[in-house]
Amino acid sequence: MIFSDRIVAANKMAEALSDYRGQHPLVMAIPRGAVPMAKVISQQLGGELDVVLVRKLRAQDNPEYAIGSIDESGWVYLTEFAERMGADESYVKQEIADQLKTIRQRRAQYTPNRAPIDVAERVVIVIDDGLATGSTMIAALHALRQKKPAELICAVPVAPQGVVESLYGKADRVVCLSSPSDFYAVGQYYLNFPQVSDEEVIACLASLTKSEIN
């Protein structure tokens, strides 16, 4: 399955998640690419939009490749192959510090005038625009599970089947529209896959009304 862009993918995901229409779900986006998608999904399902802030821990010689991830609380997930990728203890410690700093900067930048929306006893749908290793999604699900949602759903347009299977048990439900066998990178499944800017993220979140936040 090839998507023309993120918005088309978001519309298809909203259809797949239509069971939650009327349940006022909290749709949580992993910034930045998933934020415009989560806005569409939250609108179509009659829910709320917020962000879950997690960061991948980058491989030393290939910053696009994740050796793990970290959530806003500082909880760290490391893949079993992190050490083989050259991530010794010193490197991992510095990478953790760098990514946690970025998370704190983004929280101040994205939602400067409010706290994150409380997920307790809510139907929570976590959105990303696709998964390669799944490590960032794992961190997001872990962070949100600690806050005791009523139901925790992972929803993505595309991911390798092995990654999808690794998420079973970490979410109450996993929705993935396509699990190709020849997966190389998320971007190969979109015809138009531009970077999403911080400004676009801020605009999406600023579109929330005060009543939605409260």
Short mmCIF file of C-alpha atoms in Angstrom, two decimals:
data_model
loop_
_atom_site.label_atom_id
_atom_site.label_comp_id
_atom_site.label_asym_id
_atom_site.label_seq_id
_atom_site.Cartn_x
_atom_site.Cartn_y
_atom_site.Cartn_z
CA MET A 1 0.00 0.00 0.00
CA ILE A 2 1.39 3.39 -1.06
CA PHE A 3 -0.07 6.60 0.40
CA SER A 4 -0.04 9.82 -1.58
CA ASP A 5 0.69 11.82 1.61
CA ARG A 6 0.20 11.82 5.36
CA ILE A 7 -3.30 13.29 5.19
CA VAL A 8 -4.53 10.52 2.91
CA ALA A 9 -2.98 8.00 5.31
CA ALA A 10 -4.68 9.75 8.24
CA ASN A 11 -8.08 9.52 6.56
CA LYS A 12 -7.59 5.79 6.00
CA MET A 13 -6.51 5.34 9.61
CA ALA A 14 -9.56 7.24 10.84
CA GLU A 15 -11.72 4.75 8.93
CA ALA A 16 -9.87 1.84 10.55
CA LEU A 17 -10.39 3.45 13.97
CA SER A 18 -14.06 4.30 13.44
CA ASP A 19 -15.05 2.07 16.39
CA TYR A 20 -13.79 4.86 18.67
CA ARG A 21 -16.02 7.55 17.16
CA GLY A 22 -18.27 8.85 19.92
CA GLN A 23 -15.89 7.73 22.69
CA HIS A 24 -14.04 11.08 22.75
CA PRO A 25 -10.61 9.43 22.37
CA LEU A 26 -7.38 11.22 23.14
CA VAL A 27 -5.23 11.03 20.01
CA MET A 28 -1.55 11.31 20.89
CA ALA A 29 0.96 12.09 18.14
CA ILE A 30 4.66 11.32 18.14
CA PRO A 31 6.20 14.55 16.76
CA ARG A 32 6.79 15.76 14.32
CA GLY A 33 5.47 13.87 11.30
CA ALA A 34 2.46 12.34 13.02
CA VAL A 35 1.02 15.58 14.39
CA PRO A 36 -0.91 16.71 11.26
CA MET A 37 -2.16 13.14 10.90
CA ALA A 38 -3.33 12.96 14.51
CA LYS A 39 -5.16 16.26 14.10
CA VAL A 40 -7.17 14.82 11.20
CA ILE A 41 -7.89 11.60 13.10
CA SER A 42 -8.94 13.41 16.28
CA GLN A 43 -11.32 15.61 14.31
CA GLN A 44 -12.88 12.69 12.47
CA LEU A 45 -13.32 10.65 15.66
CA GLY A 46 -14.57 13.56 17.74
CA GLY A 47 -11.60 13.37 20.08
CA GLU A 48 -8.80 15.50 21.45
CA LEU A 49 -5.25 16.02 20.21
CA ASP A 50 -1.99 16.09 22.16
CA VAL A 51 1.62 14.97 21.74
CA VAL A 52 3.59 12.24 23.47
CA LEU A 53 7.22 13.27 23.61
CA VAL A 54 9.74 10.54 23.01
CA ARG A 55 13.02 10.50 21.11
CA LYS A 56 14.99 7.82 19.38
CA LEU A 57 18.53 7.16 20.54
CA ARG A 58 20.67 7.42 17.44
CA ALA A 59 23.30 5.00 16.23
CA GLN A 60 26.75 6.54 16.44
CA ASP A 61 27.61 6.31 12.75
CA ASN A 62 24.06 6.42 11.38
CA PRO A 63 21.89 9.02 13.13
CA GLU A 64 18.82 7.99 11.14
CA TYR A 65 18.95 4.52 12.68
CA ALA A 66 17.50 3.96 16.14
CA ILE A 67 19.34 1.89 18.73
CA GLY A 68 16.68 2.67 21.31
CA SER A 69 14.47 5.44 22.63
CA ILE A 70 13.71 7.58 25.66
CA ASP A 71 10.48 9.00 27.02
CA GLU A 72 9.72 12.23 28.85
CA SER A 73 10.24 10.64 32.26
CA GLY A 74 13.75 9.49 31.33
CA TRP A 75 12.83 5.81 30.87
CA VAL A 76 15.19 4.24 28.32
CA TYR A 77 14.62 1.39 25.91
CA LEU A 78 17.70 -0.09 24.21
CA THR A 79 17.53 -2.57 21.35
CA GLU A 80 19.38 -5.86 21.65
CA PHE A 81 21.72 -4.78 18.85
CA ALA A 82 22.68 -1.38 20.32
CA GLU A 83 26.11 -2.53 21.48
CA ARG A 84 26.85 -4.13 18.12
CA MET A 85 26.17 -0.75 16.52
CA GLY A 86 29.02 0.79 18.56
CA ALA A 87 26.88 2.19 21.37
CA ASP A 88 29.11 1.75 24.40
CA GLU A 89 28.13 2.98 27.86
CA SER A 90 29.73 6.40 27.42
CA TYR A 91 28.04 7.03 24.08
CA VAL A 92 24.62 5.91 25.33
CA LYS A 93 24.89 8.14 28.42
CA GLN A 94 25.65 11.20 26.29
CA GLU A 95 22.93 10.37 23.76
CA ILE A 96 20.40 10.01 26.55
CA ALA A 97 21.34 13.44 27.92
CA ASP A 98 21.12 15.04 24.47
CA GLN A 99 17.72 13.56 23.63
CA LEU A 100 16.22 14.29 27.04
CA LYS A 101 17.30 17.91 26.61
CA THR A 102 15.51 18.01 23.24
CA ILE A 103 12.36 16.53 24.77
CA ARG A 104 12.30 19.23 27.46
CA GLN A 105 12.85 21.95 24.87
CA ARG A 106 10.00 20.62 22.76
CA ARG A 107 7.61 20.46 25.71
CA ALA A 108 8.31 24.12 26.43
CA GLN A 109 7.96 24.97 22.74
CA TYR A 110 4.90 22.91 21.83
CA THR A 111 2.64 23.37 24.86
CA PRO A 112 4.05 26.36 26.74
CA ASN A 113 0.79 27.38 28.40
CA ARG A 114 -0.61 24.08 29.57
CA ALA A 115 0.26 20.71 31.00
CA PRO A 116 -0.15 17.55 28.91
CA ILE A 117 -3.77 16.33 28.76
CA ASP A 118 -4.42 13.69 31.42
CA VAL A 119 -4.72 10.23 29.87
CA ALA A 120 -6.06 8.44 32.96
CA GLU A 121 -9.22 6.42 32.22
CA ARG A 122 -9.25 7.69 28.61
CA VAL A 123 -9.24 5.80 25.34
CA VAL A 124 -5.78 6.78 24.07
CA ILE A 125 -4.71 6.32 20.44
CA VAL A 126 -0.99 6.77 19.73
CA ILE A 127 -0.20 7.80 16.15
CA ASP A 128 2.99 7.77 14.12
CA ASP A 129 3.41 8.12 10.36
CA GLY A 130 5.15 4.74 10.17
CA LEU A 131 7.54 2.54 12.10
CA ALA A 132 10.95 1.25 11.09
CA THR A 133 12.33 -0.32 14.29
CA GLY A 134 9.39 0.47 16.58
CA SER A 135 11.64 1.70 19.38
CA THR A 136 10.11 5.18 19.60
CA MET A 137 6.59 3.76 19.67
CA ILE A 138 7.61 1.34 22.42
CA ALA A 139 8.81 4.28 24.53
CA ALA A 140 5.59 6.19 23.85
CA LEU A 141 3.40 3.24 24.83
CA HIS A 142 5.45 2.66 27.97
CA ALA A 143 5.15 6.32 28.99
CA LEU A 144 1.40 6.37 28.49
CA ARG A 145 0.73 2.98 30.09
CA GLN A 146 2.12 4.31 33.38
CA LYS A 147 -0.67 6.91 33.39
CA LYS A 148 -3.40 4.24 33.39
CA PRO A 149 -5.49 4.85 30.28
CA ALA A 150 -8.73 2.88 29.93
CA GLU A 151 -7.51 1.52 26.58
CA LEU A 152 -4.21 2.06 24.77
CA ILE A 153 -4.16 1.75 20.99
CA CYS A 154 -1.15 1.92 18.67
CA ALA A 155 -2.10 3.05 15.15
CA VAL A 156 0.25 3.46 12.18
CA PRO A 157 -0.12 3.35 8.40
CA VAL A 158 2.89 1.12 7.73
CA ALA A 159 5.45 -1.01 9.58
CA PRO A 160 7.30 -4.30 9.07
CA GLN A 161 5.35 -7.32 10.30
CA GLY A 162 8.02 -8.17 12.88
CA VAL A 163 7.79 -4.69 14.36
CA VAL A 164 4.00 -4.92 14.51
CA GLU A 165 4.29 -8.22 16.36
CA SER A 166 6.75 -6.69 18.84
CA LEU A 167 4.05 -4.22 19.90
CA TYR A 168 1.51 -6.87 20.89
CA GLY A 169 1.17 -6.73 24.66
CA LYS A 170 2.55 -3.20 24.83
CA ALA A 171 -0.76 -1.82 23.55
CA ASP A 172 -4.25 -3.18 24.01
CA ARG A 173 -4.76 -3.01 20.25
CA VAL A 174 -2.39 -2.52 17.31
CA VAL A 175 -3.78 -1.11 14.05
CA CYS A 176 -1.42 -1.16 11.07
CA LEU A 177 -2.79 -0.62 7.55
CA SER A 178 0.14 -2.21 5.71
CA SER A 179 2.96 -4.58 6.70
CA PRO A 180 5.08 -5.06 3.56
CA SER A 181 7.72 -7.78 3.40
CA ASP A 182 10.20 -5.56 1.53
CA PHE A 183 10.24 -2.73 4.08
CA TYR A 184 13.26 -0.42 3.86
CA ALA A 185 12.14 2.98 5.18
CA VAL A 186 8.87 4.68 6.08
CA GLY A 187 9.26 7.27 3.33
CA GLN A 188 9.20 4.69 0.55
CA TYR A 189 5.49 4.13 1.22
CA TYR A 190 4.55 7.78 0.62
CA LEU A 191 4.60 9.60 -2.70
CA ASN A 192 4.87 12.92 -0.86
CA PHE A 193 6.70 12.77 2.48
CA PRO A 194 8.05 16.22 3.43
CA GLN A 195 9.53 17.09 6.78
CA VAL A 196 7.02 18.52 9.24
CA SER A 197 8.31 21.69 10.88
CA ASP A 198 8.09 22.71 14.52
CA GLU A 199 5.96 25.64 13.36
CA GLU A 200 3.42 23.25 11.83
CA VAL A 201 3.31 21.22 15.03
CA ILE A 202 2.76 24.34 17.13
CA ALA A 203 -0.01 25.50 14.77
CA CYS A 204 -1.80 22.15 15.04
CA LEU A 205 -1.65 22.18 18.83
CA ALA A 206 -2.57 25.86 19.07
CA SER A 207 -5.77 25.10 17.14
CA LEU A 208 -7.13 23.38 20.25
CA THR A 209 -9.80 25.43 21.93
CA LYS A 210 -9.70 26.15 25.64
CA SER A 211 -12.74 23.91 26.10
CA GLU A 212 -10.91 21.03 24.41
CA ILE A 213 -7.91 21.43 26.69
CA ASN A 214 -10.07 21.60 29.80
#
